[in-house]
Short mmCIF file of N, CA and C in Angstrom, two decimals:
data_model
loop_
_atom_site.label_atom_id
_atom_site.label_comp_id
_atom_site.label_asym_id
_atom_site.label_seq_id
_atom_site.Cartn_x
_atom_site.Cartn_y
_atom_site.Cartn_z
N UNK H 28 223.56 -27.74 -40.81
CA UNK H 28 222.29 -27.56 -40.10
C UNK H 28 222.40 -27.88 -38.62
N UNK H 29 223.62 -28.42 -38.37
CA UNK H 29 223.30 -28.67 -36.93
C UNK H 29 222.65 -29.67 -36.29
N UNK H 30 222.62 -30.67 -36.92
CA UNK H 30 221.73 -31.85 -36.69
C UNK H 30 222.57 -33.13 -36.68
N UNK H 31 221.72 -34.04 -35.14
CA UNK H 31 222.79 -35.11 -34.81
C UNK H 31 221.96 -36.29 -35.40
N UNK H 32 221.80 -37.54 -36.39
CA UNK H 32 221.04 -38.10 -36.73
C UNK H 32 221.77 -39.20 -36.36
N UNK H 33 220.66 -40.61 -35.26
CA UNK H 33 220.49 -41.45 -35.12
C UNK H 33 219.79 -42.26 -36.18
N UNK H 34 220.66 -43.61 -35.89
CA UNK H 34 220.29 -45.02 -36.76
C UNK H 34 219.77 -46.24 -35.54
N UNK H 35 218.38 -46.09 -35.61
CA UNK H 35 217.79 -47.58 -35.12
C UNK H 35 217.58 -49.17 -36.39
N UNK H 36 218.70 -49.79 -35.64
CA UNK H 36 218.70 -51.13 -36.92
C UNK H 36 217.77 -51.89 -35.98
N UNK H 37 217.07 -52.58 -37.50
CA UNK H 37 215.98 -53.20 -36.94
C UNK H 37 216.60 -54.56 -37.39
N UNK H 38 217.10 -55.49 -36.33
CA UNK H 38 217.79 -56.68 -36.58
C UNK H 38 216.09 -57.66 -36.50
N UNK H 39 216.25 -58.66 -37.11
CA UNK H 39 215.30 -59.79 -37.28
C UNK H 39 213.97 -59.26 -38.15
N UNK H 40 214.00 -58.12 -38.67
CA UNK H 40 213.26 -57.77 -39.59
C UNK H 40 212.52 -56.26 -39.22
N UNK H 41 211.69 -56.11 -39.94
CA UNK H 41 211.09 -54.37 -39.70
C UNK H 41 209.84 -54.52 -38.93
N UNK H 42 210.44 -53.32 -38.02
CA UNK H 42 209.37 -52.92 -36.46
C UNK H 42 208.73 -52.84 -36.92
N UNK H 43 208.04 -52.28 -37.83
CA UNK H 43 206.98 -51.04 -38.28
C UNK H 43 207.76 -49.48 -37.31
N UNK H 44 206.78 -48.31 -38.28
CA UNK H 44 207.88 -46.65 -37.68
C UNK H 44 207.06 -46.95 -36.50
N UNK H 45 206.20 -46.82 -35.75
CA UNK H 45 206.20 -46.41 -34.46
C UNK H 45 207.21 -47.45 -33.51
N UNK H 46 207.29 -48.86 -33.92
CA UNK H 46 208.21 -49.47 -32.63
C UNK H 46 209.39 -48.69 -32.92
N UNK H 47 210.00 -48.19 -33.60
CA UNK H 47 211.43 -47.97 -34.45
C UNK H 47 211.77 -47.02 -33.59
N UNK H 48 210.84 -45.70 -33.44
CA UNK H 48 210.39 -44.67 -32.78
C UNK H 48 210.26 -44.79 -30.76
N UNK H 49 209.48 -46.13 -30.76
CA UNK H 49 209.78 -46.53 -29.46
C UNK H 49 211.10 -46.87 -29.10
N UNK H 50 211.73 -47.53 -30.01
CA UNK H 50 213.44 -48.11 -29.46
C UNK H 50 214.39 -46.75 -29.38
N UNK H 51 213.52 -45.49 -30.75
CA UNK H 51 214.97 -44.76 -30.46
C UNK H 51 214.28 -43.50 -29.39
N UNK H 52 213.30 -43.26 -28.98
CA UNK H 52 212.70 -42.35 -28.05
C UNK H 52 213.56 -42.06 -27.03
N UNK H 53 214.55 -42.93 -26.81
CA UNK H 53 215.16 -42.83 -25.05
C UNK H 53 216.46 -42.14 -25.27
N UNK H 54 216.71 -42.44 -26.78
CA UNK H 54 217.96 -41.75 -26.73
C UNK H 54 217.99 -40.33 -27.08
N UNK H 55 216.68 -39.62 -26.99
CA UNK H 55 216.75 -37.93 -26.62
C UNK H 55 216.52 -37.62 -25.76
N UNK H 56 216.67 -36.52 -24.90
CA UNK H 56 216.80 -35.97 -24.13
C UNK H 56 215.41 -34.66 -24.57
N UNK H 57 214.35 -35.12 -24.95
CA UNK H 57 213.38 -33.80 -25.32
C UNK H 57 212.23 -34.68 -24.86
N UNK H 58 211.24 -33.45 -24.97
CA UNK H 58 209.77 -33.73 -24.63
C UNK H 58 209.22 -34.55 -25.67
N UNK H 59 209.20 -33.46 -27.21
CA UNK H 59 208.93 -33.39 -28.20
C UNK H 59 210.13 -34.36 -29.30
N UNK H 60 209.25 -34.94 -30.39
CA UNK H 60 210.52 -35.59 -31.69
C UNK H 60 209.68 -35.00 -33.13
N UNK H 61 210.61 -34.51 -33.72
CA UNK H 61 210.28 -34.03 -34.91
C UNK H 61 210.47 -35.35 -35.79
N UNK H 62 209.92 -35.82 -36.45
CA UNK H 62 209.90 -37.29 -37.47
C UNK H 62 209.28 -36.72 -39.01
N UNK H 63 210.55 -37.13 -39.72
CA UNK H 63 209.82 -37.18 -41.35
C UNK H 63 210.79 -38.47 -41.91
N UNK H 64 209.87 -39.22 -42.75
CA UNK H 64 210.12 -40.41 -43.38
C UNK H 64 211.41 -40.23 -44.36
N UNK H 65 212.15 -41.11 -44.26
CA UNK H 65 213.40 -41.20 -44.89
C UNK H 65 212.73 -41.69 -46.33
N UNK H 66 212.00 -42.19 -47.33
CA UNK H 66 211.34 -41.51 -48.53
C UNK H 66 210.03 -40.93 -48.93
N UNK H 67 210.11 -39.69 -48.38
CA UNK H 67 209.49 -38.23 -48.75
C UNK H 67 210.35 -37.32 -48.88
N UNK H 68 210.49 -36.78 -50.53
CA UNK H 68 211.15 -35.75 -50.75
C UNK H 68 210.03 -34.53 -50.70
N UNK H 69 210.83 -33.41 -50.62
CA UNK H 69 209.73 -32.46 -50.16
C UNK H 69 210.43 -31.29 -49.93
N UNK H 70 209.55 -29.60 -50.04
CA UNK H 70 210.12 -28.84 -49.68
C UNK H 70 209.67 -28.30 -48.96
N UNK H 71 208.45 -28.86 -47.38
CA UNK H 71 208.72 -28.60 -46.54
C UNK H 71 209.80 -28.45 -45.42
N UNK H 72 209.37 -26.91 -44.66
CA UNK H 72 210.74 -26.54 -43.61
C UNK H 72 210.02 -26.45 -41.81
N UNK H 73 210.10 -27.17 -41.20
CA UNK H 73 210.04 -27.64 -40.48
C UNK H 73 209.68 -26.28 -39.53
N UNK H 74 208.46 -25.94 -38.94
CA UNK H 74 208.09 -24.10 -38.10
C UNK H 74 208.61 -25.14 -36.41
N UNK H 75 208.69 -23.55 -35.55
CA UNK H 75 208.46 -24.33 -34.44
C UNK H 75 207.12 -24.05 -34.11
N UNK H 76 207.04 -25.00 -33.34
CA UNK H 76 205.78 -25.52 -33.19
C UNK H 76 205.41 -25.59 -31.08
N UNK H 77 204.18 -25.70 -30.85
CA UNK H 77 204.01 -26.20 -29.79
C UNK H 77 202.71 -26.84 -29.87
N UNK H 78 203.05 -27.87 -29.11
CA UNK H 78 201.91 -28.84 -29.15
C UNK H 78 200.42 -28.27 -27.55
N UNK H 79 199.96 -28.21 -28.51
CA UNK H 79 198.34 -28.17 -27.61
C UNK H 79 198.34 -28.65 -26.74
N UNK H 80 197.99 -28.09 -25.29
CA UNK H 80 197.79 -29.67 -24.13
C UNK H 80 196.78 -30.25 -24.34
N UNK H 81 197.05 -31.22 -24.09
CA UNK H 81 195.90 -32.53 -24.20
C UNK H 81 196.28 -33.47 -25.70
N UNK H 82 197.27 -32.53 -26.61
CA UNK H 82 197.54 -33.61 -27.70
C UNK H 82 198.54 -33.76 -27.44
N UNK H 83 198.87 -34.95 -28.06
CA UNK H 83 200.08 -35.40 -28.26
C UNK H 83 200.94 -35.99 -29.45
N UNK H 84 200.49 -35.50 -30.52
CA UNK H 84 200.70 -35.26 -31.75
C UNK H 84 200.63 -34.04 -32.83
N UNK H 85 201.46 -34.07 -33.54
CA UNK H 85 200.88 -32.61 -35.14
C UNK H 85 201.04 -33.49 -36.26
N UNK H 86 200.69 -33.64 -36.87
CA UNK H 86 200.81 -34.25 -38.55
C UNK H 86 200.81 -33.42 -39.66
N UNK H 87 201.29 -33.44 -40.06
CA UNK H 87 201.66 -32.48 -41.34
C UNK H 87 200.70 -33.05 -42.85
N UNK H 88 199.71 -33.27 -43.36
CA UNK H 88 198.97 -33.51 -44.30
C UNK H 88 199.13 -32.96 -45.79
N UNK H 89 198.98 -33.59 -46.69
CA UNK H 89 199.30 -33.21 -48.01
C UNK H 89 198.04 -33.59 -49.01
N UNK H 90 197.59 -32.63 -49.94
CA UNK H 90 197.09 -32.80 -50.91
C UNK H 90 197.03 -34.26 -51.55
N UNK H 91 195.69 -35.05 -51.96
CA UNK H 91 195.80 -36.45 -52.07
C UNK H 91 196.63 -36.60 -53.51
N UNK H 92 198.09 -37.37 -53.59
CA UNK H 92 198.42 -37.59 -54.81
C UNK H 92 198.11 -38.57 -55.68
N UNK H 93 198.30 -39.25 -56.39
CA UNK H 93 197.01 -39.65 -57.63
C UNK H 93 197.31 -41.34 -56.79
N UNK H 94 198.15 -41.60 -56.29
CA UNK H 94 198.41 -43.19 -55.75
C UNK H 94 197.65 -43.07 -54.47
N UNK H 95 196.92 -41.96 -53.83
CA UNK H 95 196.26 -41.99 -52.76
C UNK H 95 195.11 -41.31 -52.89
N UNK H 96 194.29 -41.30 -53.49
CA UNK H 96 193.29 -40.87 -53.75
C UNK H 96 191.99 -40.31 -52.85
N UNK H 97 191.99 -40.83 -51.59
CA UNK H 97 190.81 -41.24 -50.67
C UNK H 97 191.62 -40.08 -49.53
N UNK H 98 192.72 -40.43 -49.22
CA UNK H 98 193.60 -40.08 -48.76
C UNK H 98 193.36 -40.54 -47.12
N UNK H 99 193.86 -40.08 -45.98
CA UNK H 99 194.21 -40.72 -44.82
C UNK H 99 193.67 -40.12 -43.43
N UNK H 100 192.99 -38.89 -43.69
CA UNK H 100 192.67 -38.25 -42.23
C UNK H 100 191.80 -36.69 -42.98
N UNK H 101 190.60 -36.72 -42.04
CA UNK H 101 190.00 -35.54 -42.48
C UNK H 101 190.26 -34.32 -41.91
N UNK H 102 190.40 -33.47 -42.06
CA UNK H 102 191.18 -32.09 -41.34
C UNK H 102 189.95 -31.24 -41.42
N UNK H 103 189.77 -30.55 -40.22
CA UNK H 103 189.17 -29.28 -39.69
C UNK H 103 189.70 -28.39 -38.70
N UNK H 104 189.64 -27.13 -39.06
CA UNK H 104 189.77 -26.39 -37.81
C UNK H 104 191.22 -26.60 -37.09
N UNK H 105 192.49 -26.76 -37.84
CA UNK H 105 193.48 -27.39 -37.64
C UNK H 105 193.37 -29.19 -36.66
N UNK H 106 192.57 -29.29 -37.02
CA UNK H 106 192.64 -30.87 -35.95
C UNK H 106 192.48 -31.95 -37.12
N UNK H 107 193.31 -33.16 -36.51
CA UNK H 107 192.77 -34.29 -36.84
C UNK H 107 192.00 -34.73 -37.02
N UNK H 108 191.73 -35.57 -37.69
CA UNK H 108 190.21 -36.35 -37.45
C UNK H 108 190.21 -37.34 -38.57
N UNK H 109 189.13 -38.75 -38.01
CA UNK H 109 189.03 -39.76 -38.92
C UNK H 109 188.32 -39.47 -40.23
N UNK H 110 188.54 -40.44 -41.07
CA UNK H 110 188.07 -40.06 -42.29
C UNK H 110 186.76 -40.86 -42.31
N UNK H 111 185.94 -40.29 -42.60
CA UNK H 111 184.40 -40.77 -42.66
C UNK H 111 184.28 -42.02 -43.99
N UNK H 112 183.14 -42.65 -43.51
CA UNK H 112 183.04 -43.47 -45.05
C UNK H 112 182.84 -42.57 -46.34
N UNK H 113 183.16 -43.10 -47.40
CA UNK H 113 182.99 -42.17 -48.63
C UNK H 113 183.80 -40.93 -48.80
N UNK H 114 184.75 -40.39 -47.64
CA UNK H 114 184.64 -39.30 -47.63
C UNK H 114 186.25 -39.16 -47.96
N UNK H 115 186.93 -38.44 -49.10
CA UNK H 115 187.81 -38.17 -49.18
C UNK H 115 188.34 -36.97 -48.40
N UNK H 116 189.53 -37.31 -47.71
CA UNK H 116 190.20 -36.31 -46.92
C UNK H 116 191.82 -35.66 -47.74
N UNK H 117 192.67 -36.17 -46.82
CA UNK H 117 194.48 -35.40 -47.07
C UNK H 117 195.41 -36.64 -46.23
N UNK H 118 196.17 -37.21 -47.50
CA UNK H 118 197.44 -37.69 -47.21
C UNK H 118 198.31 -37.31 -45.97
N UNK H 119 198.29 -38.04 -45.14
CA UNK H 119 199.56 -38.06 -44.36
C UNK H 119 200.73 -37.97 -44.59
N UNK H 120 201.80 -37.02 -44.45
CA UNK H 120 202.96 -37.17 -45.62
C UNK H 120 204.07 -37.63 -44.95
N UNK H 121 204.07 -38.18 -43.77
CA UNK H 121 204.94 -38.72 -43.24
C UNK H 121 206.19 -38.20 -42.56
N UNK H 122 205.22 -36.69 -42.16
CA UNK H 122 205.80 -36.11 -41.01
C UNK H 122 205.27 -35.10 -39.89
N UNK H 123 205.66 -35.44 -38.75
CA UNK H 123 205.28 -34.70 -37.44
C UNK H 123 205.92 -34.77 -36.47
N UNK H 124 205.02 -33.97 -35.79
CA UNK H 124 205.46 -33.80 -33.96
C UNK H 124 205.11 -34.65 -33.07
N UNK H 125 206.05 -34.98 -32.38
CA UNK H 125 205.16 -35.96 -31.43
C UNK H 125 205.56 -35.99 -30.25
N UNK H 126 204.77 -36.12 -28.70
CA UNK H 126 205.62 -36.01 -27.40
C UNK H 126 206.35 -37.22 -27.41
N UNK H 127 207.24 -37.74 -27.33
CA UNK H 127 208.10 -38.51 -26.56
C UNK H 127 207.45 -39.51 -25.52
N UNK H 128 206.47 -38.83 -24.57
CA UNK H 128 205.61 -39.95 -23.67
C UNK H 128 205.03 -40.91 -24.45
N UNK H 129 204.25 -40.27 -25.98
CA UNK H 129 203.61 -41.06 -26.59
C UNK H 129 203.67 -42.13 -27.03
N UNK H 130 205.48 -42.50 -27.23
CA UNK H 130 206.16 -44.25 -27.52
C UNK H 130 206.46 -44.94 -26.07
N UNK H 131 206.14 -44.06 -24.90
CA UNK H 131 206.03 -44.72 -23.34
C UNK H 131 204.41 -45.25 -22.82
N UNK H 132 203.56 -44.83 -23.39
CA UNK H 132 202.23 -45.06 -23.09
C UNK H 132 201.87 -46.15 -23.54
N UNK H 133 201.20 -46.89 -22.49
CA UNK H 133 201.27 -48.46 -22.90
C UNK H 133 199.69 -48.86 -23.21
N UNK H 134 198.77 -47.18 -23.37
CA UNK H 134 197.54 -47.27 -24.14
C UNK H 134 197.72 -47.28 -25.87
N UNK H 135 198.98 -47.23 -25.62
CA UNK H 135 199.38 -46.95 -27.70
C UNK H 135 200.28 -48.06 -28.29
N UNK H 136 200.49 -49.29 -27.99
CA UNK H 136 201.47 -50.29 -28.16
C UNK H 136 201.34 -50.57 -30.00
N UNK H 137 200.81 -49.99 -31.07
CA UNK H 137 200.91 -50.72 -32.48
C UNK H 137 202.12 -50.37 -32.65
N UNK H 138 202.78 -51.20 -33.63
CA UNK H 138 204.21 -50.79 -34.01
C UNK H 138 203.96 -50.29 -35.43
N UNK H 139 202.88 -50.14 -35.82
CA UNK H 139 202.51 -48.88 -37.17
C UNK H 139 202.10 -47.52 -36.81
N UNK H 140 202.52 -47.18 -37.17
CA UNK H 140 202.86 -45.35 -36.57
C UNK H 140 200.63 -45.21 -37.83
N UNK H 141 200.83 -45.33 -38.64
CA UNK H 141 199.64 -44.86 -39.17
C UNK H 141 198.24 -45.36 -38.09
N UNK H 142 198.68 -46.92 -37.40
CA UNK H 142 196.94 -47.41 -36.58
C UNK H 142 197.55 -46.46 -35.34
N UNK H 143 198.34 -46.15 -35.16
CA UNK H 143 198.34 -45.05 -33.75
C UNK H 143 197.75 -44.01 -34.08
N UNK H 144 198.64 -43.37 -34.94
CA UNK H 144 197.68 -41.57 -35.27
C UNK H 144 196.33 -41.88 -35.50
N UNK H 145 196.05 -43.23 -36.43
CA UNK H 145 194.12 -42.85 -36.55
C UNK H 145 193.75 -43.25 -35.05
N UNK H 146 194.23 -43.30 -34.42
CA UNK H 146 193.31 -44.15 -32.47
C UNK H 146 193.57 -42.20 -32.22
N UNK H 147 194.73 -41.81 -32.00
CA UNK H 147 194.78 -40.39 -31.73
C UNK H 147 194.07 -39.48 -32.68
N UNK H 148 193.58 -39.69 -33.96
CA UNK H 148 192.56 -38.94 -34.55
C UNK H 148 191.10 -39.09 -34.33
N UNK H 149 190.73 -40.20 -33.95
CA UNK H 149 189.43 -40.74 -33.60
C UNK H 149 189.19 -40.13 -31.82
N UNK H 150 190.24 -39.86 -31.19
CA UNK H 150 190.51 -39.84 -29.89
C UNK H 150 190.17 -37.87 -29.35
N UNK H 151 191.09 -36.95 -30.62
CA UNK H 151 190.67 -35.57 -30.97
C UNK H 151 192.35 -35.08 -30.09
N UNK H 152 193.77 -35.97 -30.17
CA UNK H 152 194.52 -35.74 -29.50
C UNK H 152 195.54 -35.31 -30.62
N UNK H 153 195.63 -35.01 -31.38
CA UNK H 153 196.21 -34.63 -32.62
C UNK H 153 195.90 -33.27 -33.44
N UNK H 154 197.02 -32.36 -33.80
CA UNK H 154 196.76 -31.19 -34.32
C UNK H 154 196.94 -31.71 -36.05
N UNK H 155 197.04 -30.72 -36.92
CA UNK H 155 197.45 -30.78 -37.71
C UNK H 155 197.63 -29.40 -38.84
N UNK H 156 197.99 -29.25 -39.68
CA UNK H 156 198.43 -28.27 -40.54
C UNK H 156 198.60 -28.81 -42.22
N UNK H 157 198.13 -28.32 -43.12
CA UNK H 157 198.57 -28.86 -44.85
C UNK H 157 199.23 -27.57 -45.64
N UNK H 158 200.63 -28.60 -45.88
CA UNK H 158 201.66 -28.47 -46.94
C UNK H 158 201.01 -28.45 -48.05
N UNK H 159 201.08 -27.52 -49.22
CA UNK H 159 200.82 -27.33 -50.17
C UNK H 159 201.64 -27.22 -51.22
N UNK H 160 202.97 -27.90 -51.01
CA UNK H 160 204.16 -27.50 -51.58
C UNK H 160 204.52 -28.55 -52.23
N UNK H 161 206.21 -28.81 -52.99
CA UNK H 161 206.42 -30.03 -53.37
C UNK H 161 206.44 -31.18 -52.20
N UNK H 162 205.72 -32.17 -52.49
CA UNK H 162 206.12 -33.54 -51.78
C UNK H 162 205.63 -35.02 -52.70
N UNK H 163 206.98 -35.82 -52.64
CA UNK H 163 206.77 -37.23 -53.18
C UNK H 163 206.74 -38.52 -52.19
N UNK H 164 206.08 -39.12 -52.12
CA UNK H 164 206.29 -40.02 -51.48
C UNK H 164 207.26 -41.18 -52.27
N UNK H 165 208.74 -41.17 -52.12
CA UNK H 165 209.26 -42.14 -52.93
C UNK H 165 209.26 -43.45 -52.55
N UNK H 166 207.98 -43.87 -53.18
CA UNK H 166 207.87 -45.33 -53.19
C UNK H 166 208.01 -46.17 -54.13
N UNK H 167 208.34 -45.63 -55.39
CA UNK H 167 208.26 -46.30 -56.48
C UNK H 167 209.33 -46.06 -57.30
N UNK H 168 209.54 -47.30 -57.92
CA UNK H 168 210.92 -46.53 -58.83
C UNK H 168 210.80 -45.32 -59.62
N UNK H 169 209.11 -44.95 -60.08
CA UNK H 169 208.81 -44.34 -60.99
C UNK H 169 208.56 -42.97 -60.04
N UNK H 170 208.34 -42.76 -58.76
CA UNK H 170 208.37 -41.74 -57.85
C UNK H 170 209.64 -41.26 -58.03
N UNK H 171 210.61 -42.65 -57.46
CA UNK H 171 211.87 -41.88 -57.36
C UNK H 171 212.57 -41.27 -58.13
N UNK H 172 212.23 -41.63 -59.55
CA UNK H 172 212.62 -41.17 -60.42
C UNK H 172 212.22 -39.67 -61.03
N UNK H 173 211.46 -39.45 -60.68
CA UNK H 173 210.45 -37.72 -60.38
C UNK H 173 210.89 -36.75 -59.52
N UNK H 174 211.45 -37.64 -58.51
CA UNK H 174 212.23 -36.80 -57.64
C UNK H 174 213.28 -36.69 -57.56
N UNK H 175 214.00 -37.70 -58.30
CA UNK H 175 215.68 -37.21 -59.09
C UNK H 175 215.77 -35.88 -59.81
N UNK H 176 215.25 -36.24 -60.55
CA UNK H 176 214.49 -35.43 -61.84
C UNK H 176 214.31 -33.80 -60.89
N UNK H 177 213.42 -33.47 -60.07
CA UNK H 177 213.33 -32.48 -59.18
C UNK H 177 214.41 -32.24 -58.57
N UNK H 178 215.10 -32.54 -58.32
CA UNK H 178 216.00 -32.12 -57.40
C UNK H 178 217.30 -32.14 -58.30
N UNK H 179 217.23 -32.47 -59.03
CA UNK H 179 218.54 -32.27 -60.58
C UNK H 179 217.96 -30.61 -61.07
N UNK H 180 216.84 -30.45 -60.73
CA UNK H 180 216.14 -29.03 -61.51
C UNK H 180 217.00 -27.94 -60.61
N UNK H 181 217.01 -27.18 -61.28
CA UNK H 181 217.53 -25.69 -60.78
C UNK H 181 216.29 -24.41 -60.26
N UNK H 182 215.47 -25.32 -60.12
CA UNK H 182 214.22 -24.38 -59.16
C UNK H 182 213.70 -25.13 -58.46
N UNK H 183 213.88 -26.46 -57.79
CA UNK H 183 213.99 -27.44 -56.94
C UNK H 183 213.96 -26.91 -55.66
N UNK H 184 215.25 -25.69 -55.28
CA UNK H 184 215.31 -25.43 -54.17
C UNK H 184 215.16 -24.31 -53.74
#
C-alpha cells in the first residue's frame, strides 16, 4: 500500500489520542492526517476527501452498535453536530480527517480526541459522512473475538 507508519510511545503512561496526535503531528509534512484507531476492524476504504473551509475536521460515523446505544454525535446534512438530550444519534468509529493546525491550536488543548470533536461539533467546524459497512470496535475480548472470526471468513474481504 505504500504506507510509512509512525509509532508515538507514550512513556509515563497514556496521553489520551488527541495528545498522541499532538506529539506525532510534526512529524508530517501535510496539511491534512488521516487517523483510524488501532482497534477498529472494519471494511471501510478511506475516499479522498477535502475538507470544507472553515472546518477542520471529517468523522466518519457508524450505525449505533448494541455497547453504544445513544451513540456520540448527531448528523445532518453531512455535518456534525452535538447530540441533544434524549436524542439518539451515530457512533464515532474512530476515524477521520483532520488539519494538522488543529493539534497546534492552543483553543483545543484536551488530550481526548472525543472532548475535542464534541467542542468542534457544538462549534459547526466538522464534516461528516456514515459507514454502513462492517465495523467492530475491538474492545472486548468478546469483540475481538468476532472479529477474528470475520476476518478468518472468506467473504470478510
Amino acid at each position: 500500500y505504500n504506507l510509512e507508519i509512525n509509532f508515538s510511545v507514550e512513556h509515563g503512561g497514556p496521553f489520551g489520542t488527541a495528545e498522541g496526535i499532538r506529539r506525532a503531528a510534526d512529524k508530517f509534512n501535510s496539511e491534512t492526517l488521516f487517523v483510524i484507531n488501532a482497534d477498529v476492524f472494519t471494511d471501510y476504504r478511506p475516499k479522498p476527501l477535502q475538507l470544507r473551509d472553515g472546518h477542520v475536521a471529517h468523522l466518519t460515523l457508524v450505525p449505533n452498535p448494541p455497547h453504544r446505544q445513544q451513540g456520540d454525535f448527531s448528523f445532518d446534512n453531512g455535518m456534525l453536530g452535538p447530540l441533544g438530550t434524549g436524542e439518539n444519534g451515530l457512533t464515532f468509529a474512530g476515524i477521520g480527517i483532520y488539519r494538522t493546525a488543529l493539534f497546534r491550536d492552543t483553543a483545543y488543548t484536551s488530550a481526548d480526541l472525543g472532548d475535542l470533536v464534541r467542542s468542534l461539533a457544538a462549534e459547526g467546524k466538522a464534516s461528516a459522512e456514515v459507514h454502513e459497512g462492517l465495523w467492530i470496535d475491538v474492545g472486548t475480548v468478546e469483540r475481538l473475538e468476532q472479529a477474528r472470526i470475520l476476518a478468518a471468513s472468506p467473504t470478510s474481504g
